[in-house]
Amino acid sequence: MSNSHEPTNIDRREFVKRSAAGMIAGRLVVEPVRRDERIRGANNRVVVGVIGSGRQGLSDMKSAMRHPDVDVAAICDVYQPNLAKGVALAPSAQQYGDFRRVLERKDIDAVIVASPDHWHPLHAILACEAGKDVYVEKPISVAVAEGRKMVDAARKHGRIVQVGTQQRSGKHFQQAAELVRSGKIGKVTQVRCWNFGNESPDGIGTAPDGSPPPELDWDMWLGPAPQRPFNSHRFGVSDARWSTFRWFWDYAGGMMTDWGVHWLDIVQMATGADAPVAISASGGKFALQDDRETPDTLIATYQYPGFICTYENRLANAAPLNDKRGGIDFHGTDGTLFVDRGGFEVTPETRRSGDSILDRSEAIQVSNSNDNHVDHLHDFIECVKSRRTPVADIEIGHRSTTTALLGNVAYRTGRRITWDGATERILGDSDASRHLTREYRKPWTL
Ligand SMILES: NC(=O)c1ccc[n+]([C@@H]2O[C@H](COP(=O)([O-])OP(=O)(O)OC[C@H]3O[C@@H](n4cnc5c(N)ncnc54)[C@H](O)[C@@H]3O)[C@@H](O)[C@H]2O)c1
């Protein structure tokens, strides 16, 4: 079944509902092809610029470059060693320290935005305004209101915007979601998502403020975030580990938005829910003696219509759940479906019938069967060419990011938040509502 001739004026809520439900069956086209759009034939090249060639940017680049029609023509990074790594992958690309010079180039069709989270909204919106299609990493923003502006910019300028929640392109994730949606495990009443590890006692350690290294444009790294002296942990880039900017509120949201968003994205894909109605969270930085600001222990609880969902993060004890340090359990009246990046498994509930104990559902085990990251980037490239809506369209990515961000709002305010997903407002709590936006450091504005 093809949905390719859906009307273009469906409302936002209906769009999300339909795109979740129609995820496997087909894609919606919500963007009319603009008059000035170059219509690419099957052999046309897609010219790509990369903004932020750090660890994930390089990975995104590699996956994109496996598409036969991709030319990476520009790499931009504010940190010279990472810029050099990008250019090593695409030697014919031009190098930039200022992303605005990339956006000025008329030959660039699309950009991959893999800068730290606090830059995503500006990078993505300015790219849309410059007529570029955008692949933007998750989480798409640091504050909810920024994400809505990203959706608006994509729509206003008729751009394809795919979010880097690549699990959506995982065949086994799609199959698991379809099983949940089709009622295979009965009515789902509880969902648990988790990431466990043990970094105690030192965590990322401590580092003093100092002067930025000469090969870094610290002011351009900070961008819209508050001015402050250079700190190597806030900058975070290191060959030894994922960058530690993730653990500072000015730039990111800790594990809740780093990993939590991946699981919550699948929860919303599988259940068709696009927003929780209430959120509460508890946690703290109890064990790790390091510079991070984000908690080392957190449980966020989401009330959705018809079920509850928790995201649990523990960084000071790695004891697994189901033998797994991360994943999602969907608990239904007829069975439990566990899914992680390795595959999924359905464990039936049992019922008594006379003397027999019968399974209520079918035991199923399915392994991961595709490289979802490569397929996700290729979905983006194909959508750039065809103007189809990508599998993780910006509206979907915004909804998933919002859910994760609200977990942090609940944690940071210590409040139970009532959320209106239709208007994207916190009800009856002006204090908590302040966390839905953030101030930009001049001259940057959104
Ligand atoms: N989809 C996934 O599974 C996944 C995995 C890892 C990271 N990510 C996301 O990717 C993003 C980058 O994370 P990372 O771990 O690669 O970080 P990183 O620090 O390794 O890379 C970010 C790069 O952006 C550069 N940068 C900062 N400001 C810039 C600017 N104004 N213009 C150009 N470049 C700029 C930095 O110098 C750095 O090289 C984050 O949003 C993260 O959440 C996604």
mmCIF file of N, CA, C and O in Angstrom, residues 17-84:
data_model
loop_
_atom_site.group_PDB
_atom_site.id
_atom_site.type_symbol
_atom_site.label_atom_id
_atom_site.label_comp_id
_atom_site.label_asym_id
_atom_site.label_seq_id
_atom_site.Cartn_x
_atom_site.Cartn_y
_atom_site.Cartn_z
ATOM 1 N N LYS A 17 0.505 10.759 14.187
ATOM 2 C CA LYS A 17 -0.211 9.502 14.399
ATOM 3 C C LYS A 17 -0.079 8.624 13.166
ATOM 4 O O LYS A 17 0.271 7.468 13.229
ATOM 5 N N ARG A 18 -0.282 9.238 12.032
ATOM 6 C CA ARG A 18 -0.258 8.457 10.809
ATOM 7 C C ARG A 18 1.153 8.017 10.460
ATOM 8 O O ARG A 18 1.360 6.945 9.944
ATOM 9 N N SER A 19 2.130 8.880 10.725
ATOM 10 C CA SER A 19 3.483 8.462 10.343
ATOM 11 C C SER A 19 3.987 7.367 11.247
ATOM 12 O O SER A 19 4.747 6.509 10.825
ATOM 13 N N ALA A 20 3.534 7.340 12.513
ATOM 14 C CA ALA A 20 3.925 6.219 13.368
ATOM 15 C C ALA A 20 3.267 4.943 12.866
ATOM 16 O O ALA A 20 3.894 3.912 12.663
ATOM 17 N N ALA A 21 1.976 5.016 12.580
ATOM 18 C CA ALA A 21 1.243 3.834 12.160
ATOM 19 C C ALA A 21 1.675 3.381 10.769
ATOM 20 O O ALA A 21 1.746 2.196 10.487
ATOM 21 N N GLY A 22 2.004 4.323 9.910
ATOM 22 C CA GLY A 22 2.318 3.981 8.524
ATOM 23 C C GLY A 22 3.782 3.748 8.279
ATOM 24 O O GLY A 22 4.213 3.633 7.149
ATOM 25 N N MET A 23 4.545 3.641 9.362
ATOM 26 C CA MET A 23 5.983 3.598 9.255
ATOM 27 C C MET A 23 6.469 2.460 8.373
ATOM 28 O O MET A 23 7.390 2.634 7.590
ATOM 29 N N ILE A 24 5.853 1.282 8.479
ATOM 30 C CA ILE A 24 6.335 0.164 7.683
ATOM 31 C C ILE A 24 5.595 0.102 6.352
ATOM 32 O O ILE A 24 6.197 -0.118 5.309
ATOM 33 N N ALA A 25 4.304 0.386 6.423
ATOM 34 C CA ALA A 25 3.481 0.242 5.227
ATOM 35 C C ALA A 25 3.932 1.180 4.109
ATOM 36 O O ALA A 25 3.879 0.840 2.942
ATOM 37 N N GLY A 26 4.382 2.335 4.424
ATOM 38 C CA GLY A 26 4.768 3.269 3.373
ATOM 39 C C GLY A 26 5.051 4.617 3.966
ATOM 40 O O GLY A 26 4.986 4.799 5.160
ATOM 41 N N ARG A 27 5.372 5.571 3.139
ATOM 42 C CA ARG A 27 5.720 6.893 3.622
ATOM 43 C C ARG A 27 4.680 7.895 3.195
ATOM 44 O O ARG A 27 4.069 7.783 2.155
ATOM 45 N N LEU A 28 4.550 8.891 4.001
ATOM 46 C CA LEU A 28 3.690 9.999 3.635
ATOM 47 C C LEU A 28 4.534 11.026 2.914
ATOM 48 O O LEU A 28 5.696 11.202 3.213
ATOM 49 N N VAL A 29 3.936 11.699 1.974
ATOM 50 C CA VAL A 29 4.602 12.862 1.410
ATOM 51 C C VAL A 29 3.864 14.084 1.915
ATOM 52 O O VAL A 29 2.695 14.253 1.633
ATOM 53 N N VAL A 30 4.511 14.863 2.747
ATOM 54 C CA VAL A 30 3.842 16.056 3.262
ATOM 55 C C VAL A 30 4.397 17.319 2.628
ATOM 56 O O VAL A 30 3.825 18.369 2.758
ATOM 57 N N GLU A 31 5.533 17.168 1.967
ATOM 58 C CA GLU A 31 6.121 18.353 1.360
ATOM 59 C C GLU A 31 5.759 18.398 -0.113
ATOM 60 O O GLU A 31 6.119 17.500 -0.852
ATOM 61 N N PRO A 32 5.115 19.448 -0.543
ATOM 62 C CA PRO A 32 4.970 19.570 -1.991
ATOM 63 C C PRO A 32 6.349 19.847 -2.576
ATOM 64 O O PRO A 32 7.169 20.499 -1.930
ATOM 65 N N VAL A 33 6.616 19.327 -3.744
ATOM 66 C CA VAL A 33 7.892 19.648 -4.385
ATOM 67 C C VAL A 33 7.806 21.090 -4.845
ATOM 68 O O VAL A 33 6.888 21.475 -5.554
ATOM 69 N N ARG A 34 8.744 21.914 -4.389
ATOM 70 C CA ARG A 34 8.668 23.325 -4.740
ATOM 71 C C ARG A 34 9.079 23.522 -6.189
ATOM 72 O O ARG A 34 9.862 22.777 -6.733
ATOM 73 N N ARG A 35 8.548 24.595 -6.752
ATOM 74 C CA ARG A 35 8.816 24.891 -8.157
ATOM 75 C C ARG A 35 10.300 24.914 -8.457
ATOM 76 O O ARG A 35 10.751 24.446 -9.480
ATOM 77 N N ASP A 36 11.031 25.533 -7.506
ATOM 78 C CA ASP A 36 12.453 25.721 -7.789
ATOM 79 C C ASP A 36 13.289 24.494 -7.438
ATOM 80 O O ASP A 36 14.497 24.497 -7.549
ATOM 81 N N GLU A 37 12.608 23.442 -6.963
ATOM 82 C CA GLU A 37 13.343 22.247 -6.549
ATOM 83 C C GLU A 37 13.976 21.576 -7.767
ATOM 84 O O GLU A 37 13.325 21.368 -8.775
ATOM 85 N N ARG A 38 15.231 21.260 -7.641
ATOM 86 C CA ARG A 38 15.820 20.469 -8.712
ATOM 87 C C ARG A 38 15.304 19.044 -8.585
ATOM 88 O O ARG A 38 15.400 18.443 -7.519
ATOM 89 N N ILE A 39 14.721 18.507 -9.608
ATOM 90 C CA ILE A 39 14.253 17.126 -9.549
ATOM 91 C C ILE A 39 15.406 16.255 -10.031
ATOM 92 O O ILE A 39 15.886 16.385 -11.150
ATOM 93 N N ARG A 40 15.852 15.406 -9.133
ATOM 94 C CA ARG A 40 17.016 14.602 -9.484
ATOM 95 C C ARG A 40 16.602 13.277 -10.097
ATOM 96 O O ARG A 40 15.734 12.602 -9.579
ATOM 97 N N GLY A 41 17.254 12.899 -11.146
ATOM 98 C CA GLY A 41 17.040 11.578 -11.726
ATOM 99 C C GLY A 41 17.815 10.574 -10.914
ATOM 100 O O GLY A 41 18.544 10.927 -9.991
ATOM 101 N N ALA A 42 17.659 9.309 -11.271
ATOM 102 C CA ALA A 42 18.291 8.242 -10.499
ATOM 103 C C ALA A 42 19.803 8.405 -10.432
ATOM 104 O O ALA A 42 20.445 7.990 -9.481
ATOM 105 N N ASN A 43 20.391 9.037 -11.443
ATOM 106 C CA ASN A 43 21.857 9.109 -11.453
ATOM 107 C C ASN A 43 22.405 10.413 -10.903
ATOM 108 O O ASN A 43 23.610 10.608 -10.857
ATOM 109 N N ASN A 44 21.517 11.292 -10.498
ATOM 110 C CA ASN A 44 22.008 12.579 -10.015
ATOM 111 C C ASN A 44 22.731 12.447 -8.686
ATOM 112 O O ASN A 44 22.361 11.653 -7.837
ATOM 113 N N ARG A 45 23.730 13.267 -8.512
ATOM 114 C CA ARG A 45 24.532 13.254 -7.297
ATOM 115 C C ARG A 45 23.865 14.085 -6.209
ATOM 116 O O ARG A 45 23.145 15.048 -6.509
ATOM 117 N N VAL A 46 24.085 13.706 -4.977
ATOM 118 C CA VAL A 46 23.641 14.527 -3.852
ATOM 119 C C VAL A 46 24.912 15.071 -3.188
ATOM 120 O O VAL A 46 25.749 14.298 -2.712
ATOM 121 N N VAL A 47 25.046 16.389 -3.211
ATOM 122 C CA VAL A 47 26.267 17.016 -2.694
ATOM 123 C C VAL A 47 26.034 17.405 -1.229
ATOM 124 O O VAL A 47 25.095 18.128 -0.905
ATOM 125 N N VAL A 48 26.908 16.878 -0.373
ATOM 126 C CA VAL A 48 26.677 16.956 1.082
ATOM 127 C C VAL A 48 27.787 17.753 1.757
ATOM 128 O O VAL A 48 28.965 17.630 1.406
ATOM 129 N N GLY A 49 27.379 18.562 2.740
ATOM 130 C CA GLY A 49 28.333 19.222 3.639
ATOM 131 C C GLY A 49 28.159 18.657 5.039
ATOM 132 O O GLY A 49 27.047 18.294 5.422
ATOM 133 N N VAL A 50 29.243 18.577 5.791
ATOM 134 C CA VAL A 50 29.178 18.036 7.150
ATOM 135 C C VAL A 50 29.506 19.153 8.131
ATOM 136 O O VAL A 50 30.527 19.827 7.982
ATOM 137 N N ILE A 51 28.632 19.357 9.113
ATOM 138 C CA ILE A 51 28.872 20.375 10.152
ATOM 139 C C ILE A 51 29.106 19.645 11.469
ATOM 140 O O ILE A 51 28.179 19.081 12.048
ATOM 141 N N GLY A 52 30.360 19.610 11.874
ATOM 142 C CA GLY A 52 30.745 18.868 13.076
ATOM 143 C C GLY A 52 31.256 17.488 12.698
ATOM 144 O O GLY A 52 30.486 16.533 12.615
ATOM 145 N N SER A 53 32.582 17.408 12.460
ATOM 146 C CA SER A 53 33.145 16.105 12.078
ATOM 147 C C SER A 53 33.852 15.494 13.284
ATOM 148 O O SER A 53 35.030 15.149 13.249
ATOM 149 N N GLY A 54 33.097 15.388 14.369
ATOM 150 C CA GLY A 54 33.572 14.678 15.554
ATOM 151 C C GLY A 54 33.261 13.197 15.397
ATOM 152 O O GLY A 54 33.086 12.696 14.287
ATOM 153 N N ARG A 55 33.138 12.523 16.520
ATOM 154 C CA ARG A 55 32.988 11.067 16.463
ATOM 155 C C ARG A 55 31.754 10.631 15.665
ATOM 156 O O ARG A 55 31.840 9.818 14.755
ATOM 157 N N GLN A 56 30.615 11.212 15.990
ATOM 158 C CA GLN A 56 29.408 10.787 15.294
ATOM 159 C C GLN A 56 29.339 11.369 13.888
ATOM 160 O O GLN A 56 28.832 10.726 12.968
ATOM 161 N N GLY A 57 29.869 12.567 13.714
ATOM 162 C CA GLY A 57 29.884 13.165 12.380
ATOM 163 C C GLY A 57 30.656 12.290 11.398
ATOM 164 O O GLY A 57 30.233 12.085 10.254
ATOM 165 N N LEU A 58 31.776 11.748 11.848
ATOM 166 C CA LEU A 58 32.567 10.866 10.973
ATOM 167 C C LEU A 58 31.777 9.600 10.651
ATOM 168 O O LEU A 58 31.777 9.115 9.520
ATOM 169 N N SER A 59 31.099 9.094 11.657
ATOM 170 C CA SER A 59 30.310 7.884 11.455
ATOM 171 C C SER A 59 29.154 8.148 10.477
ATOM 172 O O SER A 59 28.887 7.358 9.557
ATOM 173 N N ASP A 60 28.490 9.295 10.642
ATOM 174 C CA ASP A 60 27.408 9.660 9.719
ATOM 175 C C ASP A 60 27.945 9.816 8.295
ATOM 176 O O ASP A 60 27.326 9.369 7.322
ATOM 177 N N MET A 61 29.101 10.447 8.217
ATOM 178 C CA MET A 61 29.727 10.641 6.898
ATOM 179 C C MET A 61 30.012 9.312 6.212
ATOM 180 O O MET A 61 29.712 9.124 5.044
ATOM 181 N N LYS A 62 30.614 8.403 6.996
ATOM 182 C CA LYS A 62 30.972 7.088 6.430
ATOM 183 C C LYS A 62 29.732 6.383 5.910
ATOM 184 O O LYS A 62 29.745 5.806 4.823
ATOM 185 N N SER A 63 28.657 6.415 6.696
ATOM 186 C CA SER A 63 27.441 5.731 6.256
ATOM 187 C C SER A 63 26.851 6.411 5.025
ATOM 188 O O SER A 63 26.418 5.749 4.087
ATOM 189 N N ALA A 64 26.851 7.739 5.022
ATOM 190 C CA ALA A 64 26.305 8.458 3.858
ATOM 191 C C ALA A 64 27.126 8.145 2.614
ATOM 192 O O ALA A 64 26.588 7.947 1.522
ATOM 193 N N MET A 65 28.458 8.085 2.789
ATOM 194 C CA MET A 65 29.339 7.898 1.634
ATOM 195 C C MET A 65 29.246 6.493 1.040
ATOM 196 O O MET A 65 29.739 6.270 -0.061
ATOM 197 N N ARG A 66 28.615 5.600 1.772
ATOM 198 C CA ARG A 66 28.389 4.268 1.174
ATOM 199 C C ARG A 66 27.253 4.299 0.155
ATOM 200 O O ARG A 66 27.041 3.341 -0.570
ATOM 201 N N HIS A 67 26.522 5.414 0.120
ATOM 202 C CA HIS A 67 25.498 5.572 -0.921
ATOM 203 C C HIS A 67 26.209 5.979 -2.212
ATOM 204 O O HIS A 67 27.017 6.920 -2.207
ATOM 205 N N PRO A 68 25.909 5.302 -3.305
ATOM 206 C CA PRO A 68 26.673 5.576 -4.536
ATOM 207 C C PRO A 68 26.500 6.980 -5.096
ATOM 208 O O PRO A 68 27.327 7.421 -5.888
ATOM 209 N N ASP A 69 25.463 7.713 -4.694
ATOM 210 C CA ASP A 69 25.204 9.026 -5.285
ATOM 211 C C ASP A 69 25.693 10.192 -4.430
ATOM 212 O O ASP A 69 25.390 11.343 -4.728
ATOM 213 N N VAL A 70 26.412 9.886 -3.358
ATOM 214 C CA VAL A 70 26.800 10.962 -2.432
ATOM 215 C C VAL A 70 28.204 11.488 -2.710
ATOM 216 O O VAL A 70 29.148 10.720 -2.864
ATOM 217 N N ASP A 71 28.320 12.810 -2.771
ATOM 218 C CA ASP A 71 29.626 13.473 -2.799
ATOM 219 C C ASP A 71 29.715 14.366 -1.575
ATOM 220 O O ASP A 71 28.868 15.252 -1.408
ATOM 221 N N VAL A 72 30.706 14.149 -0.722
ATOM 222 C CA VAL A 72 30.903 15.060 0.406
ATOM 223 C C VAL A 72 31.859 16.161 -0.075
ATOM 224 O O VAL A 72 33.010 15.899 -0.395
ATOM 225 N N ALA A 73 31.324 17.383 -0.137
ATOM 226 C CA ALA A 73 32.086 18.473 -0.760
ATOM 227 C C ALA A 73 32.556 19.521 0.242
ATOM 228 O O ALA A 73 33.323 20.401 -0.102
ATOM 229 N N ALA A 74 32.069 19.428 1.483
ATOM 230 C CA ALA A 74 32.466 20.435 2.482
ATOM 231 C C ALA A 74 32.467 19.802 3.865
ATOM 232 O O ALA A 74 31.568 19.033 4.205
ATOM 233 N N ILE A 75 33.509 20.128 4.634
ATOM 234 C CA ILE A 75 33.568 19.695 6.035
ATOM 235 C C ILE A 75 33.804 20.940 6.868
ATOM 236 O O ILE A 75 34.691 21.736 6.563
ATOM 237 N N CYS A 76 33.020 21.056 7.923
ATOM 238 C CA CYS A 76 33.177 22.213 8.803
ATOM 239 C C CYS A 76 33.328 21.724 10.237
ATOM 240 O O CYS A 76 32.510 20.926 10.723
ATOM 241 N N ASP A 77 34.364 22.194 10.895
ATOM 242 C CA ASP A 77 34.510 21.942 12.327
ATOM 243 C C ASP A 77 35.309 23.072 12.927
ATOM 244 O O ASP A 77 36.142 23.672 12.240
ATOM 245 N N VAL A 78 35.048 23.359 14.198
ATOM 246 C CA VAL A 78 35.754 24.457 14.858
ATOM 247 C C VAL A 78 37.011 23.955 15.577
ATOM 248 O O VAL A 78 37.718 24.738 16.205
ATOM 249 N N TYR A 79 37.248 22.645 15.474
ATOM 250 C CA TYR A 79 38.407 22.037 16.135
ATOM 251 C C TYR A 79 39.250 21.368 15.044
ATOM 252 O O TYR A 79 38.814 20.375 14.425
ATOM 253 N N GLN A 80 40.414 21.936 14.813
ATOM 254 C CA GLN A 80 41.236 21.537 13.676
ATOM 255 C C GLN A 80 41.513 20.022 13.593
ATOM 256 O O GLN A 80 41.365 19.435 12.515
ATOM 257 N N PRO A 81 41.872 19.358 14.679
ATOM 258 C CA PRO A 81 42.135 17.912 14.553
ATOM 259 C C PRO A 81 40.917 17.123 14.057
ATOM 260 O O PRO A 81 41.059 16.167 13.291
ATOM 261 N N ASN A 82 39.716 17.531 14.468
ATOM 262 C CA ASN A 82 38.521 16.835 13.978
ATOM 263 C C ASN A 82 38.207 17.201 12.533
ATOM 264 O O ASN A 82 37.747 16.358 11.751
ATOM 265 N N LEU A 83 38.491 18.440 12.173
ATOM 266 C CA LEU A 83 38.340 18.859 10.779
ATOM 267 C C LEU A 83 39.253 17.994 9.897
ATOM 268 O O LEU A 83 38.836 17.488 8.852
ATOM 269 N N ALA A 84 40.465 17.792 10.377
ATOM 270 C CA ALA A 84 41.430 16.991 9.610
ATOM 271 C C ALA A 84 40.931 15.548 9.455
ATOM 272 O O ALA A 84 41.113 14.930 8.404
#
